[in-house]
CSV table of C-alpha atoms (C1' of nucleotides) in Angstrom, one decimal:
chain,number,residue,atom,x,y,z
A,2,UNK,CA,-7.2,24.2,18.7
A,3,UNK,CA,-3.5,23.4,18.5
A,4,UNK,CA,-3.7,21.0,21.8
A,5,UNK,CA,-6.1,19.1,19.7
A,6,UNK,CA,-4.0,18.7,16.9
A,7,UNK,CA,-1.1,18.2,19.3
A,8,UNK,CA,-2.6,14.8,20.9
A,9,UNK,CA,-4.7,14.3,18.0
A,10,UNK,CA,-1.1,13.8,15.8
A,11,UNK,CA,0.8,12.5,18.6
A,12,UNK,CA,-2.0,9.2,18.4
A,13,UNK,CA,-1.5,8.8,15.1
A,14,UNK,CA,2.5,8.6,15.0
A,15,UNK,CA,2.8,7.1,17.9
A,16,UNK,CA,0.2,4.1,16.6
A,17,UNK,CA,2.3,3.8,13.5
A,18,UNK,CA,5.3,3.4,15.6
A,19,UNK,CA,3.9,0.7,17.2
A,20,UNK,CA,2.7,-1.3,14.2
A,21,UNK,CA,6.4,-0.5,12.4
A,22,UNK,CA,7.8,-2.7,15.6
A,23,UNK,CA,5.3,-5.1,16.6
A,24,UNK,CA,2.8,-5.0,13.2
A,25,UNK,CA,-1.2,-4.1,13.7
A,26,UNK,CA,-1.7,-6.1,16.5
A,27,UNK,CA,0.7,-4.2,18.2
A,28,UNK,CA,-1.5,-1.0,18.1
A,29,UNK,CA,-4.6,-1.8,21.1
A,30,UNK,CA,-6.1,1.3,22.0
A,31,UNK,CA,-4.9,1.2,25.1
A,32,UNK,CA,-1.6,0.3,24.2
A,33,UNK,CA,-1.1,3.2,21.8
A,34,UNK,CA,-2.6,6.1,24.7
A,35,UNK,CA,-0.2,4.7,27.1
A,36,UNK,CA,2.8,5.1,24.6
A,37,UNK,CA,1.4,8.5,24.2
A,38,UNK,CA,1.3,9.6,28.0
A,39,UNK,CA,-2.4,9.9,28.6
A,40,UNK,CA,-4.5,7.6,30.0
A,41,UNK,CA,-6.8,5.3,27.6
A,42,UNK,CA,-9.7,7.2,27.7
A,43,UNK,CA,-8.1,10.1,26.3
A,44,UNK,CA,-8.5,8.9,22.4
A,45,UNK,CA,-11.8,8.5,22.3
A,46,UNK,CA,-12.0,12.9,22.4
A,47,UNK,CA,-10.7,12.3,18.7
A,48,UNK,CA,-11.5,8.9,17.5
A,49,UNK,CA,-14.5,7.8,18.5
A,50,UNK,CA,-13.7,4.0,18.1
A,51,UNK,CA,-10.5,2.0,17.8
A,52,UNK,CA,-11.1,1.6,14.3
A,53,UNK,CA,-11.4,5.0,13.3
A,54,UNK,CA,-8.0,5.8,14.7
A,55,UNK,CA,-6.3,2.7,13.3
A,56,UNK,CA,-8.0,4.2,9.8
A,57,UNK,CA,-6.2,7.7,10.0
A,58,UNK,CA,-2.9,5.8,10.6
A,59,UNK,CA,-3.6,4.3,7.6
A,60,UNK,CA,-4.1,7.2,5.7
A,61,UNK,CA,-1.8,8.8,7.3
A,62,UNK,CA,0.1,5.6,5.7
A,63,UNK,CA,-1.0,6.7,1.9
A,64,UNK,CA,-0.2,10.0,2.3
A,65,UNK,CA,3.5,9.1,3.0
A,66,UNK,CA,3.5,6.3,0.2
A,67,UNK,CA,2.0,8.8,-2.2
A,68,UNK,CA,4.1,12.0,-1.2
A,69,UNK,CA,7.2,9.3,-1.4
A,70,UNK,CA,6.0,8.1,-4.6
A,71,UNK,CA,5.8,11.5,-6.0
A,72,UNK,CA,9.5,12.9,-4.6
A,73,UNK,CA,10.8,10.5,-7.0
A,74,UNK,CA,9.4,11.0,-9.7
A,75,UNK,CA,10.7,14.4,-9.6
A,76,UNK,CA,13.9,13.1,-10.1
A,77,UNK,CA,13.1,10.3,-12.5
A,78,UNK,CA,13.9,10.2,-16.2
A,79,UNK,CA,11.1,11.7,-18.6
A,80,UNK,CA,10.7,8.6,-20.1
A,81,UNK,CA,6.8,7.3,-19.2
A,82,UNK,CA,8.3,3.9,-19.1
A,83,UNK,CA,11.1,4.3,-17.0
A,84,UNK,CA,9.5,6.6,-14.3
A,85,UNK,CA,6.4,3.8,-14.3
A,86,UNK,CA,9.6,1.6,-13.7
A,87,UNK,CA,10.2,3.7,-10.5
A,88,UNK,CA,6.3,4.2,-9.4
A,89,UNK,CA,6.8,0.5,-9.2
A,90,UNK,CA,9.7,-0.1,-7.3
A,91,UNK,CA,9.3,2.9,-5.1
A,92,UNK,CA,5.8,1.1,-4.3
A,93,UNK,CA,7.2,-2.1,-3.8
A,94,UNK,CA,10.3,-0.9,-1.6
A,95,UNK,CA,7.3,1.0,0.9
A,96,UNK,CA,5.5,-2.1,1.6
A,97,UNK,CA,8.7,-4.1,2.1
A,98,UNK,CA,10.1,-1.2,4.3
A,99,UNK,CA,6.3,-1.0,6.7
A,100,UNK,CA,5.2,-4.1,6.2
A,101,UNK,CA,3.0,-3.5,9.4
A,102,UNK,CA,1.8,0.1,8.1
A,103,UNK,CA,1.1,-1.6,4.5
A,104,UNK,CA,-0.8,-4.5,5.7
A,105,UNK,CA,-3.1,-1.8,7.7
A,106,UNK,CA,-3.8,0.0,4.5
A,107,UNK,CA,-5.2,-2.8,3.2
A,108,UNK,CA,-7.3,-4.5,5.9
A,109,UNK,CA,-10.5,-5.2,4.6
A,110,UNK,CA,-12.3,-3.7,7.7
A,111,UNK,CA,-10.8,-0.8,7.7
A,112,UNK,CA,-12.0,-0.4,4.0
A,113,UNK,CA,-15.0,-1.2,4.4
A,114,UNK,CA,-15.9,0.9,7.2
A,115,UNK,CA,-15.7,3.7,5.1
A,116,UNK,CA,-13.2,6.2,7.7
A,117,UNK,CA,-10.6,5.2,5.7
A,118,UNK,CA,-11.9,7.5,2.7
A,119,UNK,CA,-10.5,5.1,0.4
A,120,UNK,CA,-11.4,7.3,-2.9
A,121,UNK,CA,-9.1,10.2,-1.6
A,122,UNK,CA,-6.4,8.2,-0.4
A,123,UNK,CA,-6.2,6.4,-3.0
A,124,UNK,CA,-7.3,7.8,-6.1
A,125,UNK,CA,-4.3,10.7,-6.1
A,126,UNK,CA,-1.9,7.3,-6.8
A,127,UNK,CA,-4.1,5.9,-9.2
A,128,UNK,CA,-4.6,8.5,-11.2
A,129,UNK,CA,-0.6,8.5,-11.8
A,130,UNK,CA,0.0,5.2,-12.7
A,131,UNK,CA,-3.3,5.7,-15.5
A,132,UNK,CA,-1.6,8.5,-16.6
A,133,UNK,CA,1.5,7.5,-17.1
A,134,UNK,CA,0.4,4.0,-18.7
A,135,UNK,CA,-2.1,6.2,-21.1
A,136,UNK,CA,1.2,7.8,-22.2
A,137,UNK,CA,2.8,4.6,-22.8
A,138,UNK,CA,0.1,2.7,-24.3
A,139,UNK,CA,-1.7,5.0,-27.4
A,140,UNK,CA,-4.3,2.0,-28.1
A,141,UNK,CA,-7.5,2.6,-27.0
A,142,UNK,CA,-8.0,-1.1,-26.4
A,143,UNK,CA,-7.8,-2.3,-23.4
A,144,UNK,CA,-8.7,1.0,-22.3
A,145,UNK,CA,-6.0,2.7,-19.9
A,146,UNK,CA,-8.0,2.3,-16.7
A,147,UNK,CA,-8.0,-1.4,-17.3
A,148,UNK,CA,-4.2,-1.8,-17.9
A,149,UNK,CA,-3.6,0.9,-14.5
A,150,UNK,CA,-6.0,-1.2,-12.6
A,151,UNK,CA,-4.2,-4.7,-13.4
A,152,UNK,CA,-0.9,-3.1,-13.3
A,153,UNK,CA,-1.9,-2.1,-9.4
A,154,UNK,CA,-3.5,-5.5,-8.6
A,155,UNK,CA,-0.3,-7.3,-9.3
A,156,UNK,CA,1.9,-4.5,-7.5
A,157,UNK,CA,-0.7,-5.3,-4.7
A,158,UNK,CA,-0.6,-9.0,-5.1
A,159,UNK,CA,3.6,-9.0,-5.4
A,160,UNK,CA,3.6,-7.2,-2.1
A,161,UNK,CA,1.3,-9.3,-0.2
A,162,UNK,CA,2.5,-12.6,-1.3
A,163,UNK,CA,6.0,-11.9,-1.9
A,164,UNK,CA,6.9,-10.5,1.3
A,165,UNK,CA,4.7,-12.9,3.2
A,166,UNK,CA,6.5,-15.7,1.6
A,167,UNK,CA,4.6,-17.5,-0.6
A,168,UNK,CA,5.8,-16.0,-4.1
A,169,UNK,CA,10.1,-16.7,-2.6
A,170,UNK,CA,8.7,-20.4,-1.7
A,171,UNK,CA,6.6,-21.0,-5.0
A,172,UNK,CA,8.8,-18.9,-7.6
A,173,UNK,CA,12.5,-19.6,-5.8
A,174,UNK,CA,13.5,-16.5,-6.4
A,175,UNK,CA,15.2,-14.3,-4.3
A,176,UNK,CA,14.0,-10.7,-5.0
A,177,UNK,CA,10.7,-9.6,-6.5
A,178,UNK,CA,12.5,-7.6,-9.2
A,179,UNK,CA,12.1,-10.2,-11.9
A,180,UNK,CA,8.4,-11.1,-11.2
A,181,UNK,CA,7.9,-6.9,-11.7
A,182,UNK,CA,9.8,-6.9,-14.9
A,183,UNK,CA,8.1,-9.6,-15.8
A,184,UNK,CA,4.6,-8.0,-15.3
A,185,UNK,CA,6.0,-4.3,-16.8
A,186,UNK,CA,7.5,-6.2,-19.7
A,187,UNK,CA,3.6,-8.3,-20.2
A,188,UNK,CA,1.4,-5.2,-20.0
A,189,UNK,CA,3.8,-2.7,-21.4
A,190,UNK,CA,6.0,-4.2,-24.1
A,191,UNK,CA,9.4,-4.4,-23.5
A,192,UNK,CA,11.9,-1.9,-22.2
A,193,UNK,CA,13.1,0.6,-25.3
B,7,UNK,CA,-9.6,-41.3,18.2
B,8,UNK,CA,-12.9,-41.0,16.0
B,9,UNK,CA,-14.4,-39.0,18.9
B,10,UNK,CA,-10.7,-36.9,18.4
B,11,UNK,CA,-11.8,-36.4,14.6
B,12,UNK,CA,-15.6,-35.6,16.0
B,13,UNK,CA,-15.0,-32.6,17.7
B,14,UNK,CA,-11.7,-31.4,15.9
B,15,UNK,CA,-13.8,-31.5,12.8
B,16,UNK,CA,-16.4,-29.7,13.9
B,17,UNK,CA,-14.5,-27.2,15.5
B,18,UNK,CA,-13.3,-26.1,12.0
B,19,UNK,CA,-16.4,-26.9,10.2
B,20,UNK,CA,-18.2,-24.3,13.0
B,21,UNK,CA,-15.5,-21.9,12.9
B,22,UNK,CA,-15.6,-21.8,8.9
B,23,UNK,CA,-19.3,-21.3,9.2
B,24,UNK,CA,-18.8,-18.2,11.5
B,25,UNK,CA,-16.4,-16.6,9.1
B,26,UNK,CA,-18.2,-17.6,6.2
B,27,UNK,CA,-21.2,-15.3,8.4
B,28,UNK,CA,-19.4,-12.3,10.2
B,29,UNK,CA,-16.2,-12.6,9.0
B,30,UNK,CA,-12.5,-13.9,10.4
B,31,UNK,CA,-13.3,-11.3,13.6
B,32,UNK,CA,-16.6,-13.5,14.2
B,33,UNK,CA,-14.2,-16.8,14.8
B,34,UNK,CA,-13.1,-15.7,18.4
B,35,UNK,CA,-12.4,-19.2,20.5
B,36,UNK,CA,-14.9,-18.6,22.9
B,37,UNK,CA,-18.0,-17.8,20.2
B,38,UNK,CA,-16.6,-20.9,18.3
B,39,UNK,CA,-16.8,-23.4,21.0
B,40,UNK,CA,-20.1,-21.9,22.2
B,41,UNK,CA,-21.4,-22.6,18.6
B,42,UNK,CA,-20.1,-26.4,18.6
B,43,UNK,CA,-22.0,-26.4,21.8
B,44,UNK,CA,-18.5,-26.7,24.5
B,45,UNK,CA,-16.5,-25.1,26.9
B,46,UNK,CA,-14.8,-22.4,26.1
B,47,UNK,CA,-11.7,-24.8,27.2
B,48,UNK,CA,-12.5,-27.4,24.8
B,49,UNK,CA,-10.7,-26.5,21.9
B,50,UNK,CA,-7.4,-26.6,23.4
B,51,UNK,CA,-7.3,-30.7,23.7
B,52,UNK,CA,-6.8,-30.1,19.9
B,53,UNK,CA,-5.7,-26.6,19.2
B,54,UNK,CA,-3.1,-25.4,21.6
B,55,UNK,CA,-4.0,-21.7,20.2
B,56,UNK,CA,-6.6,-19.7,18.7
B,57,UNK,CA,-4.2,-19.4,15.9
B,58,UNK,CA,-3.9,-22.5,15.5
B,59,UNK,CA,-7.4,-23.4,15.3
B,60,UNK,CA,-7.6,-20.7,12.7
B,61,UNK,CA,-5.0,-22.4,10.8
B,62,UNK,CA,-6.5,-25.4,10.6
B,63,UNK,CA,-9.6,-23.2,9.0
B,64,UNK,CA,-7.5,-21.6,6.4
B,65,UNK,CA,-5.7,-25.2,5.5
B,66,UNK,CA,-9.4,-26.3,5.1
B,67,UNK,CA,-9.9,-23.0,2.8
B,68,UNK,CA,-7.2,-24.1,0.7
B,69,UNK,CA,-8.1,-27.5,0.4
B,70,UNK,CA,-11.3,-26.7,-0.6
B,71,UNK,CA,-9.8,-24.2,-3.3
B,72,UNK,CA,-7.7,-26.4,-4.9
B,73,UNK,CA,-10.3,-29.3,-5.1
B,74,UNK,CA,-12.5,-26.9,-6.8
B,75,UNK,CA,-10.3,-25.9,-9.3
B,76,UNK,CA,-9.4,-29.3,-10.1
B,77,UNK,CA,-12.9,-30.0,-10.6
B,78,UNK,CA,-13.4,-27.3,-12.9
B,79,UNK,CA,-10.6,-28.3,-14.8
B,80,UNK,CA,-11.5,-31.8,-15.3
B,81,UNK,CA,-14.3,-30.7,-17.4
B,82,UNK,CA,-12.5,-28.2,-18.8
B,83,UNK,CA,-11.4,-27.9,-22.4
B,84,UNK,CA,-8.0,-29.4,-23.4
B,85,UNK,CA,-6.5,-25.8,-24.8
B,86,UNK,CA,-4.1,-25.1,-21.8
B,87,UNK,CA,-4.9,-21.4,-22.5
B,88,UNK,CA,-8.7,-22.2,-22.1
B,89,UNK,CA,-7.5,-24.1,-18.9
B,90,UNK,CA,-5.6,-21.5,-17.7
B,91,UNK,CA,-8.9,-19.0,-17.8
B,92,UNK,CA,-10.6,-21.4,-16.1
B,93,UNK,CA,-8.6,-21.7,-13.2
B,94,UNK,CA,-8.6,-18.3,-12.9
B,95,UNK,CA,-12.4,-17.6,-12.7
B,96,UNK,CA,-12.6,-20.3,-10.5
B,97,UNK,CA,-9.6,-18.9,-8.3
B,98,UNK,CA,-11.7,-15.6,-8.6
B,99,UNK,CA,-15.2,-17.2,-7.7
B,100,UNK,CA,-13.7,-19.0,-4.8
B,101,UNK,CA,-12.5,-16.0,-3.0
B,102,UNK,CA,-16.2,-13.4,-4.5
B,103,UNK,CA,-17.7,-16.5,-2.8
B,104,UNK,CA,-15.9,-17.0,0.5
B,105,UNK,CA,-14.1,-13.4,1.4
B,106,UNK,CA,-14.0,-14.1,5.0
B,107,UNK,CA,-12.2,-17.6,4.6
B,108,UNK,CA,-10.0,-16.0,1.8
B,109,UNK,CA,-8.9,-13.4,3.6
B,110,UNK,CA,-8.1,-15.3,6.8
B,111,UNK,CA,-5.9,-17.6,4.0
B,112,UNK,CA,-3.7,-14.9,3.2
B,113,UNK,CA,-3.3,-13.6,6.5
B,114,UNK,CA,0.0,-12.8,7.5
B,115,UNK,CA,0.3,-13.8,11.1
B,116,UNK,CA,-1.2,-17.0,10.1
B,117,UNK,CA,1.4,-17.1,7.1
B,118,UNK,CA,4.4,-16.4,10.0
B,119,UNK,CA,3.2,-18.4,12.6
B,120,UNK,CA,4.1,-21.9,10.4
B,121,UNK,CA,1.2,-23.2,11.5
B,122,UNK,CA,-0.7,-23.0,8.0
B,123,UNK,CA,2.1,-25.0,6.4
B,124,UNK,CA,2.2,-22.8,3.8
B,125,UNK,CA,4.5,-24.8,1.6
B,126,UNK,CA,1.6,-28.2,1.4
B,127,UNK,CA,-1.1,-25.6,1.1
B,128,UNK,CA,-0.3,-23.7,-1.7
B,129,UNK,CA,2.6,-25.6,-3.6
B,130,UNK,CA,-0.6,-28.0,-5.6
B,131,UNK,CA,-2.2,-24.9,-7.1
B,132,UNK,CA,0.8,-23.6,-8.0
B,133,UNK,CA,1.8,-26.3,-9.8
B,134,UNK,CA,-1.1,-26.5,-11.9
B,135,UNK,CA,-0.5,-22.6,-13.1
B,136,UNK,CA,2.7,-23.3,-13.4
B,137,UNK,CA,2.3,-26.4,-15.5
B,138,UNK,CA,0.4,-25.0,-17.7
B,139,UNK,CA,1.8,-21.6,-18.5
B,140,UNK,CA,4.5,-24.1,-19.7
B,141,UNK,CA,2.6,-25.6,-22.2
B,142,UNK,CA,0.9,-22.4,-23.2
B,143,UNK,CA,4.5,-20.3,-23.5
B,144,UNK,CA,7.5,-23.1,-24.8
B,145,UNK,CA,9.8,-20.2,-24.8
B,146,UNK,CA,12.3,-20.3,-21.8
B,147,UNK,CA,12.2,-16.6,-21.5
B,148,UNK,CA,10.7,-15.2,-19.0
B,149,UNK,CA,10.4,-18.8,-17.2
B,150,UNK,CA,7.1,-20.6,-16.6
B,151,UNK,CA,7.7,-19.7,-12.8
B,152,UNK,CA,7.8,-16.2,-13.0
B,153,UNK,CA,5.1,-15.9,-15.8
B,154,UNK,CA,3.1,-18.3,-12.8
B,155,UNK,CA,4.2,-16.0,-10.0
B,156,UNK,CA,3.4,-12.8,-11.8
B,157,UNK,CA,-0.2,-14.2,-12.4
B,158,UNK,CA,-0.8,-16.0,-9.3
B,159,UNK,CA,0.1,-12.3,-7.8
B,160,UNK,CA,-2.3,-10.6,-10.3
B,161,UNK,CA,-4.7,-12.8,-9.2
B,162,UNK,CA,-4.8,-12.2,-5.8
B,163,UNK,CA,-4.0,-8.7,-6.3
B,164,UNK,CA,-7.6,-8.5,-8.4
B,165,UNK,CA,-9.7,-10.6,-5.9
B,166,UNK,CA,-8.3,-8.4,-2.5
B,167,UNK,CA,-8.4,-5.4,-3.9
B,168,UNK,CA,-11.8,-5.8,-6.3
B,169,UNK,CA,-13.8,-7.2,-3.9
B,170,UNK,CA,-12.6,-4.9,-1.0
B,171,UNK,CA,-13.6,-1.8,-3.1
B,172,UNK,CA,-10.9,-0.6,-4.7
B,173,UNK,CA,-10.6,-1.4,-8.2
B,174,UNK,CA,-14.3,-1.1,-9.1
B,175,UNK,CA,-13.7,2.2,-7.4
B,176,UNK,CA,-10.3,3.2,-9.7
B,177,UNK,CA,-11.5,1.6,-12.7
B,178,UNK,CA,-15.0,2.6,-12.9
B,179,UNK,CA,-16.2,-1.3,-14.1
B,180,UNK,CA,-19.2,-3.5,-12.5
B,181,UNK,CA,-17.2,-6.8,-12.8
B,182,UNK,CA,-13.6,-8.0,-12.6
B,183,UNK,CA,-13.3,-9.6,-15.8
B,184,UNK,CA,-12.2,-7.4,-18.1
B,185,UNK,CA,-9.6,-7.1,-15.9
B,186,UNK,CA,-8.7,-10.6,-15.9
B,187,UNK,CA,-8.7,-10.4,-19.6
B,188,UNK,CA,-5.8,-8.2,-19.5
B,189,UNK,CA,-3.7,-9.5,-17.4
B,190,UNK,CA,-4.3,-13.3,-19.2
B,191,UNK,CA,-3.9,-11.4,-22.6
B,192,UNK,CA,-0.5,-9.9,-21.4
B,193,UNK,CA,1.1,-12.5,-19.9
B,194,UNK,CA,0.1,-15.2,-22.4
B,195,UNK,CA,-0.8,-13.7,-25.8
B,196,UNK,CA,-4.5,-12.9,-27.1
B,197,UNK,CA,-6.8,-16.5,-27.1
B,198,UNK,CA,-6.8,-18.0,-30.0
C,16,DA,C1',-15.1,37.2,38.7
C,17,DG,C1',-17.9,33.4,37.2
C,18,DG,C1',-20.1,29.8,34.1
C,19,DG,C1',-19.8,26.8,30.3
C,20,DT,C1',-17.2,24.3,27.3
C,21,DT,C1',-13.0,21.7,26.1
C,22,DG,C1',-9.7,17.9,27.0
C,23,DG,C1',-8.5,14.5,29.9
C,24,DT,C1',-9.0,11.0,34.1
C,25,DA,C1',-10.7,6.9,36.4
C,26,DG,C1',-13.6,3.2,37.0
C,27,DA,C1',-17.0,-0.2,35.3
C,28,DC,C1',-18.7,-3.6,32.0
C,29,DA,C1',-18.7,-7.4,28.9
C,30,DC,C1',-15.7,-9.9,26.2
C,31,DT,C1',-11.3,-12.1,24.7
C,32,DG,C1',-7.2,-15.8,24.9
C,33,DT,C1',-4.6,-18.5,27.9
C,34,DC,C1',-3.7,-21.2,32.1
C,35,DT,C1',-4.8,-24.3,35.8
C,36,DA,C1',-7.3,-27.3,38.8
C,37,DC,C1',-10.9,-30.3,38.7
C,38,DG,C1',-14.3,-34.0,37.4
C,39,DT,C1',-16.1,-37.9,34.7
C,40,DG,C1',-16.6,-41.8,32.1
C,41,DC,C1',-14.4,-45.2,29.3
C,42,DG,C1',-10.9,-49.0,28.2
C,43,DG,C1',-7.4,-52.2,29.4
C,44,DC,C1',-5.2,-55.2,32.8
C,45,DC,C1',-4.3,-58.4,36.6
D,17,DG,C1',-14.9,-58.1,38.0
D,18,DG,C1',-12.9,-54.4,40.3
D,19,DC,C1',-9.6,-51.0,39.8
D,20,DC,C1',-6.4,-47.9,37.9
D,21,DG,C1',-5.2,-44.5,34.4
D,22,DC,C1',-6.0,-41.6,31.0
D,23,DA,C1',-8.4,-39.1,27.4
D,24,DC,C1',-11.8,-35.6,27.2
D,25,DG,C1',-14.2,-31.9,28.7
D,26,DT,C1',-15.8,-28.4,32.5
D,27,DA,C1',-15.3,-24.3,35.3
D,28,DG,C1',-13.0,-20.6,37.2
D,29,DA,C1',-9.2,-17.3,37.4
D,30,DC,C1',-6.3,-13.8,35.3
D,31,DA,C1',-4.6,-10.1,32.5
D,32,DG,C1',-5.7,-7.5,28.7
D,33,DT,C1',-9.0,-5.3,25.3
D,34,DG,C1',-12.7,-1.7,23.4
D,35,DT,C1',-16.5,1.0,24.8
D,36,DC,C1',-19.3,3.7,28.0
D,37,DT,C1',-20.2,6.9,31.8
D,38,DA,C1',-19.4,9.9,35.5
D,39,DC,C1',-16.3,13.1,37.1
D,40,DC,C1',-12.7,17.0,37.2
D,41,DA,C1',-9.7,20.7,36.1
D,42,DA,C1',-8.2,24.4,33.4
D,43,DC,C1',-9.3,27.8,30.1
D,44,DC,C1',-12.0,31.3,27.3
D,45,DC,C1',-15.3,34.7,26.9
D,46,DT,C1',-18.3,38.3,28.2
DNA sequence: AGGGTTGGTAGACACTGTCTACGTGCGGCC
DNA sequence: GGCCGCACGTAGACAGTGTCTACCAACCCT
C-alpha cells in the first residue's frame, strides 16, 4: 500500500503547487496528472472526481494552516489576549501567503459537497479561538461561541476582501493590521 | 443601438437567472446563449469574454444590492444605529437570497480581471456604512473607515461562511443574527 | 507456476471558451 | 431607387476539460 500513498500524496502536493503559481484554476485534472508523470487517467484510482481531489488539497490546506497556527502558539506569550493576537495574525499572514490554497478552502462547492469534511477540518481551529476568547471574556453573555464565531467571520471577511482589494480601495489603508486591531480591540476590550 | 441594449440585456438578465438556479458553474457561455435562444457566438458582439459577461452579471448583483439597501433605508428609522442594523440585515438577506450571484460578486478572478470595476461597484455602499458609523461613533479613534472596513469584513465574513455551512456548524445556532448582534454591539456600543 | 487483483494507460465522448469565416438584412448615400 | 457597407448573428473548427470504458502489465498469494 505504500505506491498508493506514494501517487496518492504526490497528487495532492503537486495540485497545491499548481494553485500556489497559477491559483485554482490552475489545477485541471489533467493538468495536475501531467505535472505528476502519469497520464490523466491515473487519478481517478484515488479520487473518483475532480472535485474530490481538489477537496483533499484543501484539507490538506487546513491541516497546514492549523498545525502552523498551533507551532506558534507554542512560542507565544501566556497571555489569552496576546496569543489570540497571534492566532490572528498567523491566520491572516496564511491566506496572504496561499492566496490560491486559501481561496480553495473556502469555495462554496467544495463545502458543500461534503468531501471536504468541513467539521474535522475545521472544528480543531475553532475550538482554539473559543477557548482562548472564553478565557478572555468571563461573561456569560454573549456566549463564547458567539464572540469565536464573529471573531472568525471577520478574520474570514478581512482575508477575502482585503487581499482581493476591496478593503485597501475602500479603507485606504495599506496593511490589514489596523482593521484587525480594530475588530480585537471591539470584541475584546482593549489591549492590557 | 436599442437592439445593442436588447440582447446585451438579456444576456445578463438570462445568465443571472442561471446562477440564481444552478449556481455561477450553471452560467457557462454556451448554456447562456442557448437559454437567450442564440449562437453560442452571439455573446461576443458584446462580451469579448465569458469573464466579462460574468462581470457585467456581478455589476448587475451589486447594483441591485445597493438599490435595495437604499430602499430599506428610506423607510428606515432616523437612529443611524437603527440604520446601521438595517443595512446590515438587508446586506445579509441579499446575499441568504441570491448566493449564487453573491458569490460570483466576490470572486476573485472577476475582482483581478478589472472588469467588475470594483471601485464604482462597491465605493456607494461603502459610503453609506461609512457615513453612518460617523454619526453613530463622533470619536476620531478608531476612524469611521476602519470601524466601516472592520464591519463591512464582518459582514461578509458572516454571510460566506454562515450560509456555506460553517458557522451554524462552529457555533451551534439556527440563524445568523445573534451573530450580527455581536459584532454591531462591539463595534458600535449596545442599542440604545 | 498460474490466476486474480491492483495500479496505470489510452482512447472516446460530450462539453467548454475562443477564434475565424461566412451570411443576412437594414440604413444611408449618391 | 439601387447599391454599398456595416452591424448583428450563425456555423464550424480547435484545443482543452472531466468522466467513462476497455485494456494491460506487474505483483502477490497459495
Amino acid at each position: 500500500m505504500q505506491a498508493d500513498e506514494d501517487l496518492r500524496a504526490r497528487l495532492i502536493r503537486v495540485g497545491g503547487e499548481l494553485i500556489e503559481r497559477g491559483g485554482p484554476s490552475a489545477a485541471s485534472l489533467r493538468e495536475i496528472a501531467r505535472s505528476a508523470g502519469v497520464s490523466h487517467g491515473a487519478p481517478r484510482r484515488y479520487f473518483p472526481t475532480h472535485l474530490e481531489l481538489l477537496s483533499a488539497i484543501a484539507r490538506d490546506g487546513f491541516t497546514h494552516l492549523t498545525a502552523q497556527v498551533s507551532a506558534a502558539l507554542v512560542e507565544a506569550p501566556g497571555d489569552p489576549r496576546a496569543r489570540l493576537a497571534t492566532l490572528a495574525r498567523v491566520y491572516l499572514d496564511f491566506a496572504a501567503a496561499h492566496r490560491g490554497r486559501y481561496e480553495l478552502m473556502f469555495r462554496h462547492d467544495l463545502l458543500e459537497s461534503g468531501h471536504l469534511g468541513l467539521r474535522d477540518v475545521s472544528l480543531p481551529l475553532f475550538q482554539l479561538l473559543t477557548d482562548l476568547v472564553a478565557r478572555i471574556r468571563p461573561e456569560p453573555e454573549p456566549p463564547a461561541r458567539v464572540v469565536a464565531g464573529a471573531l472568525w467571520a471577520s478574520l474570514h471577511g478581512i482575508a477575502q476582501l482585503w487581499y482581493w482589494g476591496s478593503l485597501p480601495l475602500a479603507t485606504g489603508a495599506t496593511d490589514p493590521a489596523a482593521l484587525l486591531d480594530a475588530t480585537l480591540t471591539a470584541h475584546l476590550g482593549r489591549t492590557a
